[in-house]
PDB file of C-alpha atoms in Angstrom:
ATOM      1  CA  MET X 197     -32.415  86.295 123.802  1.00 76.00           C
ATOM      2  CA  PRO X 198     -29.648  88.437 122.698  1.00 86.00           C
ATOM      3  CA  ARG X 199     -30.625  91.647 120.791  1.00 90.00           C
ATOM      4  CA  THR X 200     -28.803  94.617 120.028  1.00 92.00           C
ATOM      5  CA  VAL X 201     -28.763  98.602 121.074  1.00 90.00           C
ATOM      6  CA  VAL X 202     -27.626 101.733 120.099  1.00 92.00           C
ATOM      7  CA  LEU X 203     -26.472 104.282 122.336  1.00 90.00           C
ATOM      8  CA  GLU X 204     -25.806 108.200 121.928  1.00 93.00           C
ATOM      9  CA  VAL X 205     -23.456 108.557 124.036  1.00 92.00           C
ATOM     10  CA  THR X 206     -20.849 111.210 125.461  1.00 91.00           C
ATOM     11  CA  TYR X 207     -18.165 111.347 128.396  1.00 90.00           C
ATOM     12  CA  SER X 208     -16.761 114.725 129.850  1.00 91.00           C
ATOM     13  CA  TYR X 209     -13.442 114.473 132.618  1.00 88.00           C
ATOM     14  CA  THR X 210     -12.516 117.168 134.621  1.00 92.00           C
ATOM     15  CA  ARG X 211      -8.863 117.942 135.656  1.00 89.00           C
ATOM     16  CA  PRO X 212      -7.014 120.722 137.669  1.00 91.00           C
ATOM     17  CA  GLY X 213      -5.976 123.247 135.000  1.00 86.00           C
ATOM     18  CA  VAL X 214      -2.429 124.988 134.977  1.00 85.00           C
ATOM     19  CA  ILE X 215      -4.197 128.771 133.704  1.00 84.00           C
ATOM     20  CA  TYR X 216      -7.601 128.132 135.155  1.00 83.00           C
ATOM     21  CA  LYS X 217      -9.033 126.036 137.781  1.00 89.00           C
ATOM     22  CA  ASN X 218     -10.641 123.267 136.350  1.00 93.00           C
ATOM     23  CA  VAL X 219     -10.347 121.867 132.468  1.00 91.00           C
ATOM     24  CA  THR X 220     -12.844 119.894 131.603  1.00 90.00           C
ATOM     25  CA  THR X 221     -12.899 117.711 128.551  1.00 87.00           C
ATOM     26  CA  THR X 222     -15.727 116.312 126.359  1.00 89.00           C
ATOM     27  CA  ARG X 223     -15.454 113.320 123.888  1.00 83.00           C
ATOM     28  CA  GLY X 224     -18.399 114.465 121.183  1.00 77.00           C
ATOM     29  CA  SER X 225     -21.642 112.268 120.949  1.00 84.00           C
ATOM     30  CA  SER X 226     -21.178 109.195 119.120  1.00 85.00           C
ATOM     31  CA  LYS X 227     -23.307 106.530 118.782  1.00 88.00           C
ATOM     32  CA  VAL X 228     -22.153 103.161 120.386  1.00 86.00           C
ATOM     33  CA  SER X 229     -24.219  99.504 118.970  1.00 88.00           C
ATOM     34  CA  LEU X 230     -24.137  97.197 121.659  1.00 88.00           C
ATOM     35  CA  THR X 231     -25.349  93.515 121.677  1.00 88.00           C
ATOM     36  CA  VAL X 232     -27.055  92.411 125.193  1.00 90.00           C
ATOM     37  CA  GLU X 233     -28.820  90.304 126.564  1.00 91.00           C
ATOM     38  CA  SER X 234     -31.970  90.495 128.855  1.00 88.00           C
ATOM     39  CA  GLY X 235     -31.730  89.280 132.527  1.00 89.00           C
ATOM     40  CA  LYS X 236     -27.794  90.602 132.786  1.00 90.00           C
ATOM     41  CA  ALA X 237     -26.652  93.491 134.160  1.00 93.00           C
ATOM     42  CA  TYR X 238     -23.759  95.558 132.141  1.00 92.00           C
ATOM     43  CA  LEU X 239     -20.688  98.241 132.970  1.00 92.00           C
ATOM     44  CA  LEU X 240     -20.396 100.794 129.985  1.00 89.00           C
ATOM     45  CA  SER X 241     -16.980 102.755 130.556  1.00 90.00           C
ATOM     46  CA  PHE X 242     -14.548 104.893 128.800  1.00 88.00           C
ATOM     47  CA  ASP X 243     -10.693 104.101 127.628  1.00 88.00           C
ATOM     48  CA  LYS X 244      -9.534 107.685 127.566  1.00 85.00           C
ATOM     49  CA  LYS X 245      -6.212 106.014 126.209  1.00 88.00           C
ATOM     50  CA  GLU X 246      -7.718 104.214 123.313  1.00 88.00           C
ATOM     51  CA  GLU X 247     -10.716 106.931 122.793  1.00 85.00           C
ATOM     52  CA  GLN X 248     -13.013 104.386 123.128  1.00 86.00           C
ATOM     53  CA  PHE X 249     -16.258 102.693 125.007  1.00 87.00           C
ATOM     54  CA  ILE X 250     -15.796  99.614 126.663  1.00 87.00           C
ATOM     55  CA  LEU X 251     -18.805  97.295 127.293  1.00 87.00           C
ATOM     56  CA  SER X 252     -18.160  94.963 130.244  1.00 89.00           C
ATOM     57  CA  GLU X 253     -20.829  92.162 132.165  1.00 88.00           C
ATOM     58  CA  GLU X 254     -21.237  92.693 135.887  1.00 87.00           C
TER      59      GLU X 254
END
């Protein structure tokens, strides 16, 4: 039976910097509502271009 869960997620990534050795960018904490089914595996990823989280079934 599907159910909805709410996750509080944060995304951070590090890249080489020009002035500093490394630069880390963090996308603040946000709540994501997801509908999932038991017995299935899911992958939660982040699209940097669209700046949004994506849920896909494995």
